[in-house]
Amino acid sequence: MDTDNLPIDSDLFSDDTSSFTARLHTTAPRTLVNNIPMEGTNFIAPFVPCTPEVALAALRFANATPLDVVGDLGCGDGRVLEQFLIHVSEKKNGNVISPRYPDANFKVIEGNMFEVGLEELGVDLFVLYLLPMGLDKLKKQLGDWLKAGVDGQKKRRVVTITYSIPGWNCDRAIEVNRQWLFYYDVSEIRE
């Protein structure tokens, strides 16, 4: 059975991989990427958007709820947060703007994602689609942000699309439509 074009639904993480394109893995693959073309430019990653299905799968993998505030550093055209608006959010929370949802409660921050104070954003979940070079540069900020949220009421987490965070051991990964999703919370930060 060709599972590559099946829709993603609430049973995304079923053990029956003949019915869904997602496969849960307990050992995550490592990723090796040539970052050299980005060196010496103002860009941390090229604009290569993920599909809406993968964006939605990332939100579901993180167990996003309507009470979450979701952030996407380097958000491109805001697809992850658009999927959050369409499929998860009741309150329309997020940290990007979508011209398709002008009434949504969004905060846009234009600036250097490596200099933004993650704690100040009030985010519970980051979904990131960046090259390993960008993830590596954000690693300390993300680790500090995850650790600072330990005493909070809401669990902080990070899901990365396609690439794992270099140097972190990820125990939870899933493959969706030939793209990997990697899940991190404070308990999974081990270098």
PDB file of C-alpha atoms in Angstrom:
ATOM      1  CA  MET A   1       0.000   0.000   0.000  1.00  0.00           C
ATOM      2  CA  ASP A   2       1.366   3.473  -0.913  1.00  0.00           C
ATOM      3  CA  THR A   3       1.290   5.426   2.358  1.00  0.00           C
ATOM      4  CA  ASP A   4       3.077   8.565   1.142  1.00  0.00           C
ATOM      5  CA  ASN A   5      -0.085  10.420   0.181  1.00  0.00           C
ATOM      6  CA  LEU A   6      -2.374   9.498   3.041  1.00  0.00           C
ATOM      7  CA  PRO A   7      -3.727  12.359   5.153  1.00  0.00           C
ATOM      8  CA  ILE A   8      -2.440  12.907   8.648  1.00  0.00           C
ATOM      9  CA  ASP A   9      -5.096  12.491  11.306  1.00  0.00           C
ATOM     10  CA  SER A  10      -5.441  12.099  15.047  1.00  0.00           C
ATOM     11  CA  ASP A  11      -4.119   8.530  14.871  1.00  0.00           C
ATOM     12  CA  LEU A  12      -0.800   9.824  13.545  1.00  0.00           C
ATOM     13  CA  PHE A  13       1.232   7.868  16.039  1.00  0.00           C
ATOM     14  CA  SER A  14      -0.464   4.526  15.565  1.00  0.00           C
ATOM     15  CA  ASP A  15       1.806   1.506  15.552  1.00  0.00           C
ATOM     16  CA  ASP A  16       0.054   0.383  12.379  1.00  0.00           C
ATOM     17  CA  THR A  17       2.452   1.874   9.829  1.00  0.00           C
ATOM     18  CA  SER A  18       0.534   0.336   6.948  1.00  0.00           C
ATOM     19  CA  SER A  19      -2.192   2.951   7.528  1.00  0.00           C
ATOM     20  CA  PHE A  20      -0.127   6.069   8.193  1.00  0.00           C
ATOM     21  CA  THR A  21       3.011   7.667   6.853  1.00  0.00           C
ATOM     22  CA  ALA A  22       4.317   8.435  10.320  1.00  0.00           C
ATOM     23  CA  ARG A  23       6.647   5.977  11.976  1.00  0.00           C
ATOM     24  CA  LEU A  24       7.701   6.470  15.574  1.00  0.00           C
ATOM     25  CA  HIS A  25      11.329   5.720  16.316  1.00  0.00           C
ATOM     26  CA  THR A  26      13.036   5.440  19.661  1.00  0.00           C
ATOM     27  CA  THR A  27      16.500   5.979  18.235  1.00  0.00           C
ATOM     28  CA  ALA A  28      16.830   9.082  16.128  1.00  0.00           C
ATOM     29  CA  PRO A  29      19.015   9.231  13.040  1.00  0.00           C
ATOM     30  CA  ARG A  30      21.912  11.654  12.807  1.00  0.00           C
ATOM     31  CA  THR A  31      22.023  14.246  10.077  1.00  0.00           C
ATOM     32  CA  LEU A  32      25.016  15.447   8.097  1.00  0.00           C
ATOM     33  CA  VAL A  33      24.560  18.549   5.951  1.00  0.00           C
ATOM     34  CA  ASN A  34      26.928  20.686   3.911  1.00  0.00           C
ATOM     35  CA  ASN A  35      26.547  24.173   5.478  1.00  0.00           C
ATOM     36  CA  ILE A  36      29.346  25.723   3.421  1.00  0.00           C
ATOM     37  CA  PRO A  37      27.031  27.415   0.868  1.00  0.00           C
ATOM     38  CA  MET A  38      25.493  29.522   3.684  1.00  0.00           C
ATOM     39  CA  GLU A  39      28.817  30.624   5.160  1.00  0.00           C
ATOM     40  CA  GLY A  40      29.702  34.226   4.426  1.00  0.00           C
ATOM     41  CA  THR A  41      26.087  35.188   3.686  1.00  0.00           C
ATOM     42  CA  ASN A  42      23.463  36.987   5.770  1.00  0.00           C
ATOM     43  CA  PHE A  43      21.268  33.891   5.664  1.00  0.00           C
ATOM     44  CA  ILE A  44      21.120  31.117   8.218  1.00  0.00           C
ATOM     45  CA  ALA A  45      18.988  28.903   5.968  1.00  0.00           C
ATOM     46  CA  PRO A  46      17.513  29.029   2.495  1.00  0.00           C
ATOM     47  CA  PHE A  47      13.755  29.479   2.170  1.00  0.00           C
ATOM     48  CA  VAL A  48      12.540  25.926   1.697  1.00  0.00           C
ATOM     49  CA  PRO A  49       9.111  25.673   3.315  1.00  0.00           C
ATOM     50  CA  CYS A  50       7.820  22.450   4.787  1.00  0.00           C
ATOM     51  CA  THR A  51       4.471  21.123   3.664  1.00  0.00           C
ATOM     52  CA  PRO A  52       1.362  21.941   5.698  1.00  0.00           C
ATOM     53  CA  GLU A  53       1.079  18.222   6.519  1.00  0.00           C
ATOM     54  CA  VAL A  54       4.561  18.124   8.046  1.00  0.00           C
ATOM     55  CA  ALA A  55       3.908  21.366   9.950  1.00  0.00           C
ATOM     56  CA  LEU A  56       0.713  19.883  11.394  1.00  0.00           C
ATOM     57  CA  ALA A  57       2.487  16.617  12.223  1.00  0.00           C
ATOM     58  CA  ALA A  58       5.155  18.598  14.127  1.00  0.00           C
ATOM     59  CA  LEU A  59       2.440  20.276  16.202  1.00  0.00           C
ATOM     60  CA  ARG A  60       0.764  16.952  16.905  1.00  0.00           C
ATOM     61  CA  PHE A  61       4.097  15.326  17.769  1.00  0.00           C
ATOM     62  CA  ALA A  62       4.588  18.077  20.370  1.00  0.00           C
ATOM     63  CA  ASN A  63       1.036  17.545  21.674  1.00  0.00           C
ATOM     64  CA  ALA A  64       0.213  21.196  20.972  1.00  0.00           C
ATOM     65  CA  THR A  65      -2.986  22.368  22.628  1.00  0.00           C
ATOM     66  CA  PRO A  66      -5.118  25.507  22.245  1.00  0.00           C
ATOM     67  CA  LEU A  67      -3.552  26.789  25.474  1.00  0.00           C
ATOM     68  CA  ASP A  68      -0.017  26.737  24.023  1.00  0.00           C
ATOM     69  CA  VAL A  69       1.771  29.756  22.689  1.00  0.00           C
ATOM     70  CA  VAL A  70       3.782  28.563  19.691  1.00  0.00           C
ATOM     71  CA  GLY A  71       6.923  30.188  18.327  1.00  0.00           C
ATOM     72  CA  ASP A  72       8.798  29.635  15.084  1.00  0.00           C
ATOM     73  CA  LEU A  73      12.216  31.258  14.840  1.00  0.00           C
ATOM     74  CA  GLY A  74      13.061  31.926  11.201  1.00  0.00           C
ATOM     75  CA  CYS A  75       9.422  31.288  10.333  1.00  0.00           C
ATOM     76  CA  GLY A  76       9.565  31.918   6.578  1.00  0.00           C
ATOM     77  CA  ASP A  77       5.966  32.331   5.482  1.00  0.00           C
ATOM     78  CA  GLY A  78       4.535  31.187   8.810  1.00  0.00           C
ATOM     79  CA  ARG A  79       3.250  27.767   7.759  1.00  0.00           C
ATOM     80  CA  VAL A  80       3.759  26.122  11.129  1.00  0.00           C
ATOM     81  CA  LEU A  81       1.817  28.811  12.927  1.00  0.00           C
ATOM     82  CA  GLU A  82      -0.820  28.875  10.223  1.00  0.00           C
ATOM     83  CA  GLN A  83      -1.395  25.160  10.825  1.00  0.00           C
ATOM     84  CA  PHE A  84      -1.597  25.889  14.546  1.00  0.00           C
ATOM     85  CA  LEU A  85      -4.303  28.479  13.839  1.00  0.00           C
ATOM     86  CA  ILE A  86      -6.287  26.241  11.537  1.00  0.00           C
ATOM     87  CA  HIS A  87      -6.095  22.953  13.438  1.00  0.00           C
ATOM     88  CA  VAL A  88      -5.174  23.564  17.065  1.00  0.00           C
ATOM     89  CA  SER A  89      -5.700  27.071  18.383  1.00  0.00           C
ATOM     90  CA  GLU A  90      -8.968  28.368  19.733  1.00  0.00           C
ATOM     91  CA  LYS A  91      -7.449  31.574  21.087  1.00  0.00           C
ATOM     92  CA  LYS A  92      -5.265  32.342  18.045  1.00  0.00           C
ATOM     93  CA  ASN A  93      -1.967  32.603  19.932  1.00  0.00           C
ATOM     94  CA  GLY A  94       1.390  32.728  18.207  1.00  0.00           C
ATOM     95  CA  ASN A  95       4.453  34.750  17.400  1.00  0.00           C
ATOM     96  CA  VAL A  96       4.200  35.442  13.692  1.00  0.00           C
ATOM     97  CA  ILE A  97       1.652  37.040  11.415  1.00  0.00           C
ATOM     98  CA  SER A  98      -0.310  35.424   8.631  1.00  0.00           C
ATOM     99  CA  PRO A  99      -1.985  37.693   6.091  1.00  0.00           C
ATOM    100  CA  ARG A 100      -4.694  35.035   5.778  1.00  0.00           C
ATOM    101  CA  TYR A 101      -5.640  35.471   9.451  1.00  0.00           C
ATOM    102  CA  PRO A 102      -5.496  39.221  10.154  1.00  0.00           C
ATOM    103  CA  ASP A 103      -7.679  38.943  13.280  1.00  0.00           C
ATOM    104  CA  ALA A 104      -5.409  36.412  14.951  1.00  0.00           C
ATOM    105  CA  ASN A 105      -3.497  37.436  18.052  1.00  0.00           C
ATOM    106  CA  PHE A 106       0.047  37.428  16.717  1.00  0.00           C
ATOM    107  CA  LYS A 107       3.215  39.176  17.671  1.00  0.00           C
ATOM    108  CA  VAL A 108       5.793  39.689  14.956  1.00  0.00           C
ATOM    109  CA  ILE A 109       9.406  40.179  15.968  1.00  0.00           C
ATOM    110  CA  GLU A 110      11.689  41.177  13.155  1.00  0.00           C
ATOM    111  CA  GLY A 111      15.249  40.815  14.250  1.00  0.00           C
ATOM    112  CA  ASN A 112      18.142  38.501  14.821  1.00  0.00           C
ATOM    113  CA  MET A 113      16.812  35.206  16.210  1.00  0.00           C
ATOM    114  CA  PHE A 114      20.153  34.599  17.900  1.00  0.00           C
ATOM    115  CA  GLU A 115      19.806  37.774  19.965  1.00  0.00           C
ATOM    116  CA  VAL A 116      16.146  37.504  20.982  1.00  0.00           C
ATOM    117  CA  GLY A 117      15.455  36.627  24.611  1.00  0.00           C
ATOM    118  CA  LEU A 118      13.447  33.398  24.310  1.00  0.00           C
ATOM    119  CA  GLU A 119      12.190  33.735  27.876  1.00  0.00           C
ATOM    120  CA  GLU A 120      10.564  37.083  27.046  1.00  0.00           C
ATOM    121  CA  LEU A 121       8.461  35.592  24.254  1.00  0.00           C
ATOM    122  CA  GLY A 122       6.164  33.639  26.578  1.00  0.00           C
ATOM    123  CA  VAL A 123       6.310  30.621  24.261  1.00  0.00           C
ATOM    124  CA  ASP A 124       5.585  27.041  25.367  1.00  0.00           C
ATOM    125  CA  LEU A 125       6.545  25.301  22.127  1.00  0.00           C
ATOM    126  CA  PHE A 126       9.076  26.100  19.426  1.00  0.00           C
ATOM    127  CA  VAL A 127       8.804  24.364  16.060  1.00  0.00           C
ATOM    128  CA  LEU A 128      11.966  24.980  14.044  1.00  0.00           C
ATOM    129  CA  TYR A 129      12.878  24.178  10.454  1.00  0.00           C
ATOM    130  CA  LEU A 130      16.507  25.272  10.227  1.00  0.00           C
ATOM    131  CA  LEU A 131      19.753  23.803   8.976  1.00  0.00           C
ATOM    132  CA  PRO A 132      22.015  22.195  11.599  1.00  0.00           C
ATOM    133  CA  MET A 133      24.234  25.295  11.526  1.00  0.00           C
ATOM    134  CA  GLY A 134      21.311  27.443  12.718  1.00  0.00           C
ATOM    135  CA  LEU A 135      20.147  24.878  15.263  1.00  0.00           C
ATOM    136  CA  ASP A 136      23.681  24.642  16.636  1.00  0.00           C
ATOM    137  CA  LYS A 137      23.818  28.420  17.080  1.00  0.00           C
ATOM    138  CA  LEU A 138      20.463  28.354  18.903  1.00  0.00           C
ATOM    139  CA  LYS A 139      21.356  25.339  21.057  1.00  0.00           C
ATOM    140  CA  LYS A 140      22.484  27.290  24.141  1.00  0.00           C
ATOM    141  CA  GLN A 141      19.480  29.635  24.005  1.00  0.00           C
ATOM    142  CA  LEU A 142      17.079  26.721  23.582  1.00  0.00           C
ATOM    143  CA  GLY A 143      18.729  24.726  26.384  1.00  0.00           C
ATOM    144  CA  ASP A 144      18.570  27.691  28.773  1.00  0.00           C
ATOM    145  CA  TRP A 145      14.930  28.312  27.804  1.00  0.00           C
ATOM    146  CA  LEU A 146      13.965  24.668  28.372  1.00  0.00           C
ATOM    147  CA  LYS A 147      15.754  24.553  31.736  1.00  0.00           C
ATOM    148  CA  ALA A 148      14.162  27.835  32.895  1.00  0.00           C
ATOM    149  CA  GLY A 149      10.709  26.366  32.315  1.00  0.00           C
ATOM    150  CA  VAL A 150      11.134  23.401  34.666  1.00  0.00           C
ATOM    151  CA  ASP A 151       9.243  25.081  37.522  1.00  0.00           C
ATOM    152  CA  GLY A 152       6.497  26.445  35.280  1.00  0.00           C
ATOM    153  CA  GLN A 153       2.978  25.068  34.991  1.00  0.00           C
ATOM    154  CA  LYS A 154       3.266  24.324  31.278  1.00  0.00           C
ATOM    155  CA  LYS A 155       5.808  21.933  29.796  1.00  0.00           C
ATOM    156  CA  ARG A 156       8.216  23.586  27.370  1.00  0.00           C
ATOM    157  CA  ARG A 157       9.309  21.678  24.306  1.00  0.00           C
ATOM    158  CA  VAL A 158      11.026  21.994  20.952  1.00  0.00           C
ATOM    159  CA  VAL A 159      10.305  20.095  17.756  1.00  0.00           C
ATOM    160  CA  THR A 160      12.709  20.393  14.845  1.00  0.00           C
ATOM    161  CA  ILE A 161      11.839  19.482  11.281  1.00  0.00           C
ATOM    162  CA  THR A 162      14.278  17.433   9.168  1.00  0.00           C
ATOM    163  CA  TYR A 163      17.403  18.117  11.253  1.00  0.00           C
ATOM    164  CA  SER A 164      18.248  17.199  14.836  1.00  0.00           C
ATOM    165  CA  ILE A 165      19.970  19.669  17.129  1.00  0.00           C
ATOM    166  CA  PRO A 166      23.715  18.958  16.815  1.00  0.00           C
ATOM    167  CA  GLY A 167      25.227  17.533  19.983  1.00  0.00           C
ATOM    168  CA  TRP A 168      21.910  16.775  21.674  1.00  0.00           C
ATOM    169  CA  ASN A 169      20.789  13.177  22.035  1.00  0.00           C
ATOM    170  CA  CYS A 170      17.204  12.896  20.874  1.00  0.00           C
ATOM    171  CA  ASP A 171      15.275   9.823  22.004  1.00  0.00           C
ATOM    172  CA  ARG A 172      12.019  10.676  20.262  1.00  0.00           C
ATOM    173  CA  ALA A 173      11.828  11.060  16.505  1.00  0.00           C
ATOM    174  CA  ILE A 174       9.190  10.351  13.926  1.00  0.00           C
ATOM    175  CA  GLU A 175       9.276  10.142  10.154  1.00  0.00           C
ATOM    176  CA  VAL A 176       6.388  11.834   8.324  1.00  0.00           C
ATOM    177  CA  ASN A 177       6.192  11.963   4.532  1.00  0.00           C
ATOM    178  CA  ARG A 178       9.929  11.276   4.289  1.00  0.00           C
ATOM    179  CA  GLN A 179      10.849  14.084   6.693  1.00  0.00           C
ATOM    180  CA  TRP A 180      12.066  13.582  10.236  1.00  0.00           C
ATOM    181  CA  LEU A 181      10.666  15.348  13.284  1.00  0.00           C
ATOM    182  CA  PHE A 182      12.762  15.489  16.468  1.00  0.00           C
ATOM    183  CA  TYR A 183      11.250  16.151  19.904  1.00  0.00           C
ATOM    184  CA  TYR A 184      13.087  17.745  22.825  1.00  0.00           C
ATOM    185  CA  ASP A 185      12.087  18.724  26.328  1.00  0.00           C
ATOM    186  CA  VAL A 186      14.297  19.450  29.308  1.00  0.00           C
ATOM    187  CA  SER A 187      14.635  15.758  30.169  1.00  0.00           C
ATOM    188  CA  GLU A 188      16.087  15.010  26.745  1.00  0.00           C
ATOM    189  CA  ILE A 189      18.913  17.543  26.734  1.00  0.00           C
ATOM    190  CA  ARG A 190      22.035  15.442  27.002  1.00  0.00           C
ATOM    191  CA  GLU A 191      25.259  16.267  25.308  1.00  0.00           C
TER     192      GLU A 191
END
